[in-house]
Amino acid sequence: MPQVHGCDVFRVAMPRGRRPESILVRLTDSGGTVGWGEVAVPDGSRGPDPVWADIEERMGPAVLGLEWDRPEDVSAVADLGSHRAAAAVDMACWDLWCRERGLPLAHALGGTRTSIVTGVRITPEPMLETVVTRVNQAVGAGHTRVTVQVRPGWDIEPVRAIRHAYPALAMVADAGHAYTESPEHLRVLEALDAYGLLAVERPFPADDLSAHARLQRQIATAVAPEVGDPDTLEAALSMEAGRVLNLRVCELGGLTAARSAHDLAYAAGWDVWCTGTGAFGIGQAAAVALAALPGCTLPSDVTDPAGGPAFVSPPVRSSGGMVGVPLTQPGLGHQIDEERIGRLARRRTRIPTT
């Protein structure tokens, strides 16, 4: 993603001094129809991203040698790479398959909504006033939910400040796995229960569902554990380790797995919201289609940063706290600016059919 002069919006998504990066997958069929997928390069990554090797050396050749009738069939090669690699390839397969058949992606996934209510994420800031200012900007733009990132030592104060300024605003506290079951940390998590939060997200390490279950029994606020696959979700449901699910497409391994997770959570009565990924609009467009599913009852993080450059047309951006679901165009429902993306690419590879 290029530097955006006069616009600090990407500070919300990335550490200072870094520009967002994504790996894009472009899948072409024999007739020339193209499907796209995107996965963000993680914050703070250094050196070659293993996702690139997964796609280039294993998943790409396997997909090109696979006979498949539906995108779900491609899950057979998902184990050849990480969840993030699988997500990018799976997304491209869904987009290609839908474009070939003239189907909107949202309808192909089973979506029933025509528009999505949007929320935004607020990163930690040195000054509480700055946090409240960013929330004010989000509310002014029409967003009805904010997710504030918390961490030990920066938790109760920002939540209290936001709640004081906006008593009725829906708010999620994303702990980013930073807490333990130490008495000090549990006191903080229990104290957050007094501020009417929509959810406490990812309080403990993802593999410690028992800790999430114990916390859910102690607080009235819904706990949202991070779930990396449907099997883990089934375990979380049986253990009552939460009541809310954030569908993170890349962590789940793509749209196929995310839809399965949605179906399980919806059937169990959990509330659901979606989070997009990447800075080029492709991941966000896929998340919009996923958020159209009937169980996605909460505002979703599915828009790209307003004020930044747009690489898909129309841009995936909120208007008055809503983003429309493309239902008149096939696939993702957006045209991809291939020429502009090509000029920005610092690395590319082509995997031909054999």
Short mmCIF file of C-alpha atoms in Angstrom, two decimals:
data_model
loop_
_atom_site.label_atom_id
_atom_site.label_comp_id
_atom_site.label_asym_id
_atom_site.label_seq_id
_atom_site.Cartn_x
_atom_site.Cartn_y
_atom_site.Cartn_z
CA MET A 1 0.00 0.00 0.00
CA PRO A 2 1.51 3.38 -0.94
CA GLN A 3 2.04 6.21 1.50
CA VAL A 4 -1.06 8.37 1.79
CA HIS A 5 0.01 11.97 2.25
CA GLY A 6 -2.22 14.02 4.49
CA CYS A 7 -4.14 10.99 5.70
CA ASP A 8 -3.25 9.15 8.90
CA VAL A 9 -6.08 6.63 8.61
CA PHE A 10 -3.74 3.66 8.21
CA ARG A 11 -2.33 4.28 11.68
CA VAL A 12 -5.48 2.58 12.88
CA ALA A 13 -4.55 -0.65 11.12
CA MET A 14 -0.75 -0.72 11.23
CA PRO A 15 2.07 0.26 13.60
CA ARG A 16 3.60 3.65 12.95
CA GLY A 17 6.28 3.63 10.29
CA ARG A 18 4.87 0.64 8.38
CA ARG A 19 2.68 0.49 5.32
CA PRO A 20 0.05 -2.22 5.00
CA GLU A 21 1.03 -5.15 2.78
CA SER A 22 -1.02 -7.96 1.32
CA ILE A 23 -0.50 -11.09 -0.70
CA LEU A 24 -2.96 -11.22 -3.59
CA VAL A 25 -3.99 -14.36 -5.46
CA ARG A 26 -5.22 -14.05 -9.06
CA LEU A 27 -6.81 -17.25 -10.41
CA THR A 28 -7.66 -17.52 -14.12
CA ASP A 29 -9.72 -20.20 -15.83
CA SER A 30 -9.26 -21.50 -19.37
CA GLY A 31 -11.80 -19.00 -20.68
CA GLY A 32 -10.05 -15.99 -19.17
CA THR A 33 -12.38 -15.39 -16.21
CA VAL A 34 -10.45 -14.12 -13.18
CA GLY A 35 -11.02 -14.56 -9.44
CA TRP A 36 -9.16 -12.72 -6.67
CA GLY A 37 -8.15 -13.46 -3.10
CA GLU A 38 -6.28 -11.42 -0.50
CA VAL A 39 -4.52 -12.03 2.79
CA ALA A 40 -2.81 -9.36 4.85
CA VAL A 41 0.84 -9.71 5.78
CA PRO A 42 0.82 -9.74 9.60
CA ASP A 43 1.88 -6.71 11.61
CA GLY A 44 5.53 -6.84 12.60
CA SER A 45 6.48 -9.62 10.18
CA ARG A 46 10.06 -9.61 8.98
CA GLY A 47 11.66 -11.48 6.12
CA PRO A 48 9.87 -13.79 3.68
CA ASP A 49 6.28 -14.54 4.57
CA PRO A 50 5.68 -18.31 4.78
CA VAL A 51 2.23 -17.79 3.23
CA TRP A 52 3.93 -16.91 -0.06
CA ALA A 53 5.84 -20.21 -0.07
CA ASP A 54 2.70 -22.14 0.87
CA ILE A 55 0.85 -20.74 -2.15
CA GLU A 56 3.72 -20.76 -4.64
CA GLU A 57 5.18 -24.18 -3.86
CA ARG A 58 2.24 -26.24 -2.62
CA MET A 59 -1.28 -24.86 -2.79
CA GLY A 60 -1.06 -23.16 -6.20
CA PRO A 61 0.18 -26.23 -8.10
CA ALA A 62 -2.27 -28.45 -6.20
CA VAL A 63 -5.27 -26.28 -7.14
CA LEU A 64 -4.22 -26.16 -10.80
CA GLY A 65 -4.03 -29.95 -10.85
CA LEU A 66 -7.36 -30.46 -9.09
CA GLU A 67 -10.68 -31.30 -10.70
CA TRP A 68 -13.28 -29.27 -8.81
CA ASP A 69 -16.93 -28.46 -9.43
CA ARG A 70 -17.55 -26.21 -6.42
CA PRO A 71 -15.24 -24.06 -4.26
CA GLU A 72 -15.82 -26.39 -1.31
CA ASP A 73 -13.95 -29.08 -3.25
CA VAL A 74 -10.75 -27.05 -3.02
CA SER A 75 -10.65 -27.59 0.74
CA ALA A 76 -8.92 -30.85 -0.15
CA VAL A 77 -5.68 -28.90 -0.64
CA ALA A 78 -6.12 -26.59 2.36
CA ASP A 79 -3.87 -28.75 4.54
CA LEU A 80 -0.95 -28.04 2.19
CA GLY A 81 -0.60 -24.54 3.64
CA SER A 82 -1.38 -22.33 6.58
CA HIS A 83 -4.89 -21.07 7.27
CA ARG A 84 -3.91 -17.70 5.82
CA ALA A 85 -2.64 -19.24 2.59
CA ALA A 86 -5.76 -21.37 2.34
CA ALA A 87 -7.93 -18.29 2.89
CA ALA A 88 -6.42 -16.38 -0.04
CA VAL A 89 -6.75 -19.36 -2.41
CA ASP A 90 -10.25 -20.26 -1.22
CA MET A 91 -11.39 -16.65 -1.67
CA ALA A 92 -10.07 -16.58 -5.25
CA CYS A 93 -11.83 -19.87 -6.02
CA TRP A 94 -15.18 -18.56 -4.76
CA ASP A 95 -14.80 -15.33 -6.74
CA LEU A 96 -13.85 -17.19 -9.92
CA TRP A 97 -16.63 -19.77 -9.57
CA CYS A 98 -19.27 -17.08 -9.01
CA ARG A 99 -18.05 -14.89 -11.89
CA GLU A 100 -18.18 -17.87 -14.24
CA ARG A 101 -21.83 -18.41 -13.35
CA GLY A 102 -22.92 -14.80 -12.99
CA LEU A 103 -23.71 -15.27 -9.27
CA PRO A 104 -23.18 -12.67 -6.55
CA LEU A 105 -20.83 -14.13 -3.92
CA ALA A 106 -23.20 -13.25 -1.08
CA HIS A 107 -26.01 -15.30 -2.63
CA ALA A 108 -23.69 -18.22 -3.38
CA LEU A 109 -22.65 -18.33 0.28
CA GLY A 110 -26.28 -18.19 1.44
CA GLY A 111 -26.47 -14.54 2.38
CA THR A 112 -29.85 -12.90 2.91
CA ARG A 113 -28.95 -9.27 3.70
CA THR A 114 -28.84 -6.37 1.27
CA SER A 115 -26.71 -4.14 3.51
CA ILE A 116 -24.30 -4.53 6.42
CA VAL A 117 -24.14 -2.40 9.57
CA THR A 118 -20.51 -1.43 10.12
CA GLY A 119 -18.22 -1.00 13.08
CA VAL A 120 -14.63 0.17 13.44
CA ARG A 121 -11.54 -0.68 15.48
CA ILE A 122 -9.70 1.82 17.67
CA THR A 123 -6.02 1.19 18.45
CA PRO A 124 -4.33 2.17 21.74
CA GLU A 125 -3.24 5.81 21.90
CA PRO A 126 -0.98 7.61 24.39
CA MET A 127 -3.75 10.07 25.33
CA LEU A 128 -7.30 9.22 26.34
CA GLU A 129 -8.47 12.38 24.60
CA THR A 130 -7.16 11.01 21.30
CA VAL A 131 -9.08 7.76 21.78
CA VAL A 132 -12.30 9.65 22.46
CA THR A 133 -11.66 11.86 19.42
CA ARG A 134 -11.31 8.81 17.18
CA VAL A 135 -14.49 7.33 18.59
CA ASN A 136 -16.23 10.64 17.96
CA GLN A 137 -15.09 10.52 14.34
CA ALA A 138 -16.40 6.96 14.01
CA VAL A 139 -19.76 7.84 15.52
CA GLY A 140 -19.97 10.92 13.32
CA ALA A 141 -19.44 8.68 10.29
CA GLY A 142 -22.43 6.58 11.33
CA HIS A 143 -20.71 3.54 12.84
CA THR A 144 -22.79 1.98 15.60
CA ARG A 145 -20.09 -0.13 17.24
CA VAL A 146 -16.44 0.41 18.12
CA THR A 147 -13.88 -2.18 19.09
CA VAL A 148 -11.20 -0.75 21.35
CA GLN A 149 -7.97 -2.69 21.70
CA VAL A 150 -7.03 -3.16 25.35
CA ARG A 151 -3.97 -4.59 27.06
CA PRO A 152 -2.75 -4.85 30.66
CA GLY A 153 -2.25 -1.32 31.91
CA TRP A 154 -4.42 0.15 29.12
CA ASP A 155 -7.88 -1.25 29.62
CA ILE A 156 -10.29 0.20 32.17
CA GLU A 157 -9.33 3.83 31.55
CA PRO A 158 -10.05 3.96 27.78
CA VAL A 159 -13.23 1.91 28.18
CA ARG A 160 -14.43 4.21 30.95
CA ALA A 161 -13.61 7.32 28.90
CA ILE A 162 -15.50 6.05 25.85
CA ARG A 163 -18.49 4.93 27.90
CA HIS A 164 -18.61 8.32 29.68
CA ALA A 165 -18.66 10.11 26.31
CA TYR A 166 -21.08 7.66 24.65
CA PRO A 167 -23.32 5.92 27.20
CA ALA A 168 -25.33 3.96 24.61
CA LEU A 169 -22.60 3.07 22.08
CA ALA A 170 -22.06 -0.63 21.39
CA MET A 171 -18.47 -1.41 22.36
CA VAL A 172 -16.18 -4.45 22.20
CA ALA A 173 -12.94 -4.73 24.16
CA ASP A 174 -10.40 -6.74 22.14
CA ALA A 175 -7.74 -8.04 24.52
CA GLY A 176 -5.59 -9.69 21.84
CA HIS A 177 -4.80 -12.75 24.03
CA ALA A 178 -2.87 -10.48 26.43
CA TYR A 179 -4.42 -11.58 29.73
CA THR A 180 -3.97 -14.52 32.08
CA GLU A 181 -6.01 -15.91 34.94
CA SER A 182 -3.83 -14.15 37.48
CA PRO A 183 -5.84 -12.41 40.24
CA GLU A 184 -4.77 -9.00 38.93
CA HIS A 185 -5.87 -9.69 35.37
CA LEU A 186 -9.13 -11.31 36.44
CA ARG A 187 -10.00 -8.27 38.53
CA VAL A 188 -9.57 -6.09 35.45
CA LEU A 189 -11.69 -8.35 33.24
CA GLU A 190 -14.40 -8.48 35.89
CA ALA A 191 -14.27 -4.69 36.25
CA LEU A 192 -14.87 -4.28 32.51
CA ASP A 193 -18.17 -6.08 33.06
CA ALA A 194 -19.57 -2.90 34.61
CA TYR A 195 -19.34 -0.87 31.38
CA GLY A 196 -22.05 -2.57 29.34
CA LEU A 197 -19.76 -4.07 26.72
CA LEU A 198 -21.07 -6.03 23.77
CA ALA A 199 -18.20 -8.51 24.21
CA VAL A 200 -14.74 -9.09 25.61
CA GLU A 201 -12.84 -10.51 22.67
CA ARG A 202 -9.80 -12.83 22.84
CA PRO A 203 -9.01 -12.33 26.54
CA PHE A 204 -6.80 -15.43 26.82
CA PRO A 205 -4.60 -17.51 24.48
CA ALA A 206 -6.67 -19.05 21.71
CA ASP A 207 -5.91 -22.63 22.77
CA ASP A 208 -7.11 -22.12 26.36
CA LEU A 209 -10.85 -22.56 25.94
CA SER A 210 -11.19 -23.64 29.57
CA ALA A 211 -10.06 -20.21 30.74
CA HIS A 212 -12.60 -18.58 28.43
CA ALA A 213 -15.34 -20.84 29.82
CA ARG A 214 -14.43 -19.97 33.41
CA LEU A 215 -14.47 -16.25 32.61
CA GLN A 216 -17.84 -16.54 30.85
CA ARG A 217 -19.30 -18.05 34.01
CA GLN A 218 -17.95 -15.11 36.05
CA ILE A 219 -19.11 -12.16 33.94
CA ALA A 220 -22.35 -11.11 32.29
CA THR A 221 -20.60 -9.68 29.23
CA ALA A 222 -20.32 -12.12 26.32
CA VAL A 223 -16.87 -13.61 25.78
CA ALA A 224 -15.63 -13.94 22.19
CA PRO A 225 -12.82 -16.53 21.93
CA GLU A 226 -10.72 -16.59 18.78
CA VAL A 227 -11.63 -19.66 16.76
CA GLY A 228 -9.34 -21.03 14.06
CA ASP A 229 -11.45 -23.89 12.70
CA PRO A 230 -14.92 -25.46 13.04
CA ASP A 231 -13.62 -28.22 15.32
CA THR A 232 -12.34 -25.64 17.81
CA LEU A 233 -15.67 -23.85 17.60
CA GLU A 234 -17.54 -27.06 18.35
CA ALA A 235 -15.36 -27.47 21.45
CA ALA A 236 -16.02 -23.85 22.48
CA LEU A 237 -19.75 -24.37 22.05
CA SER A 238 -19.79 -27.55 24.12
CA MET A 239 -17.69 -25.92 26.87
CA GLU A 240 -19.77 -22.72 26.81
CA ALA A 241 -16.54 -20.78 26.36
CA GLY A 242 -18.33 -17.71 25.01
CA ARG A 243 -21.47 -16.38 23.39
CA VAL A 244 -20.14 -14.36 20.46
CA LEU A 245 -18.05 -15.26 17.40
CA ASN A 246 -15.94 -12.96 15.26
CA LEU A 247 -15.57 -14.54 11.82
CA ARG A 248 -11.98 -13.71 10.87
CA VAL A 249 -11.83 -15.09 7.34
CA CYS A 250 -8.04 -15.49 7.15
CA GLU A 251 -7.61 -17.07 10.57
CA LEU A 252 -10.35 -19.58 9.73
CA GLY A 253 -8.82 -20.53 6.39
CA GLY A 254 -11.23 -18.91 3.95
CA LEU A 255 -14.88 -18.42 3.10
CA THR A 256 -15.70 -22.14 3.08
CA ALA A 257 -14.53 -22.68 6.66
CA ALA A 258 -15.94 -19.34 7.82
CA ARG A 259 -19.39 -20.24 6.49
CA SER A 260 -19.24 -23.56 8.34
CA ALA A 261 -18.27 -21.74 11.54
CA HIS A 262 -21.15 -19.30 11.03
CA ASP A 263 -23.62 -22.16 10.64
CA LEU A 264 -22.45 -23.82 13.85
CA ALA A 265 -22.53 -20.60 15.87
CA TYR A 266 -25.89 -19.53 14.46
CA ALA A 267 -27.46 -22.89 15.27
CA ALA A 268 -26.14 -22.60 18.84
CA GLY A 269 -27.63 -19.14 19.34
CA TRP A 270 -24.35 -17.22 19.35
CA ASP A 271 -24.20 -13.72 17.90
CA VAL A 272 -21.76 -13.29 15.00
CA TRP A 273 -19.87 -10.50 13.28
CA CYS A 274 -17.23 -10.49 10.52
CA THR A 275 -13.81 -8.92 10.11
CA GLY A 276 -12.24 -8.22 6.72
CA THR A 277 -8.54 -8.38 6.01
CA GLY A 278 -5.99 -6.58 3.88
CA ALA A 279 -5.63 -3.07 2.56
CA PHE A 280 -6.62 -3.50 -1.09
CA GLY A 281 -10.39 -3.98 -0.71
CA ILE A 282 -10.53 -7.59 -1.92
CA GLY A 283 -10.56 -9.10 1.55
CA GLN A 284 -13.11 -6.54 2.69
CA ALA A 285 -15.39 -7.33 -0.27
CA ALA A 286 -15.28 -11.01 0.66
CA ALA A 287 -16.13 -10.16 4.27
CA VAL A 288 -19.13 -8.11 3.14
CA ALA A 289 -20.48 -11.15 1.31
CA LEU A 290 -19.89 -13.31 4.38
CA ALA A 291 -21.54 -10.75 6.67
CA ALA A 292 -24.71 -11.08 4.58
CA LEU A 293 -25.31 -14.50 6.18
CA PRO A 294 -28.38 -14.57 8.45
CA GLY A 295 -26.48 -15.22 11.68
CA CYS A 296 -24.27 -12.13 11.36
CA THR A 297 -26.39 -10.02 13.68
CA LEU A 298 -23.73 -7.60 14.95
CA PRO A 299 -22.00 -4.68 13.18
CA SER A 300 -19.03 -5.95 11.17
CA ASP A 301 -15.53 -4.62 10.41
CA VAL A 302 -15.81 -4.95 6.65
CA THR A 303 -14.83 -1.61 5.12
CA ASP A 304 -11.48 -0.34 3.92
CA PRO A 305 -10.10 2.91 5.40
CA ALA A 306 -11.98 5.96 4.20
CA GLY A 307 -9.62 8.52 2.73
CA GLY A 308 -7.12 5.96 1.48
CA PRO A 309 -6.61 4.87 -2.13
CA ALA A 310 -9.18 2.50 -3.63
CA PHE A 311 -8.11 -0.53 -5.66
CA VAL A 312 -11.59 -1.96 -6.19
CA SER A 313 -14.52 -0.19 -7.81
CA PRO A 314 -16.79 0.76 -6.22
CA PRO A 315 -14.72 1.13 -3.00
CA VAL A 316 -15.79 -0.98 -0.02
CA ARG A 317 -16.68 1.95 2.18
CA SER A 318 -19.36 2.74 4.69
CA SER A 319 -21.97 5.42 4.13
CA GLY A 320 -23.82 6.44 7.26
CA GLY A 321 -22.68 3.30 9.03
CA MET A 322 -23.89 0.96 6.29
CA VAL A 323 -22.27 -0.78 3.34
CA GLY A 324 -24.34 -2.29 0.58
CA VAL A 325 -24.03 -5.94 -0.43
CA PRO A 326 -23.30 -6.18 -4.19
CA LEU A 327 -26.19 -8.15 -5.64
CA THR A 328 -26.21 -7.07 -9.29
CA GLN A 329 -22.64 -8.05 -10.18
CA PRO A 330 -21.09 -11.55 -10.05
CA GLY A 331 -18.42 -12.72 -7.63
CA LEU A 332 -17.08 -10.13 -5.23
CA GLY A 333 -19.16 -7.54 -7.08
CA HIS A 334 -16.24 -5.14 -7.61
CA GLN A 335 -13.90 -4.42 -10.49
CA ILE A 336 -10.23 -4.86 -9.55
CA ASP A 337 -7.73 -2.22 -10.69
CA GLU A 338 -5.19 -4.76 -11.95
CA GLU A 339 -2.96 -2.16 -13.62
CA ARG A 340 -2.58 -0.08 -10.48
CA ILE A 341 -2.01 -3.12 -8.30
CA GLY A 342 0.56 -4.41 -10.78
CA ARG A 343 2.55 -1.19 -10.51
CA LEU A 344 2.70 -1.53 -6.74
CA ALA A 345 3.71 -5.21 -6.64
CA ARG A 346 7.20 -5.68 -5.25
CA ARG A 347 7.15 -9.40 -5.89
CA ARG A 348 5.14 -11.61 -8.20
CA THR A 349 5.11 -15.16 -9.49
CA ARG A 350 3.08 -16.97 -12.10
CA ILE A 351 2.17 -20.61 -11.59
CA PRO A 352 1.27 -22.11 -14.99
CA THR A 353 -0.81 -25.19 -15.61
CA THR A 354 1.28 -28.23 -16.46
#
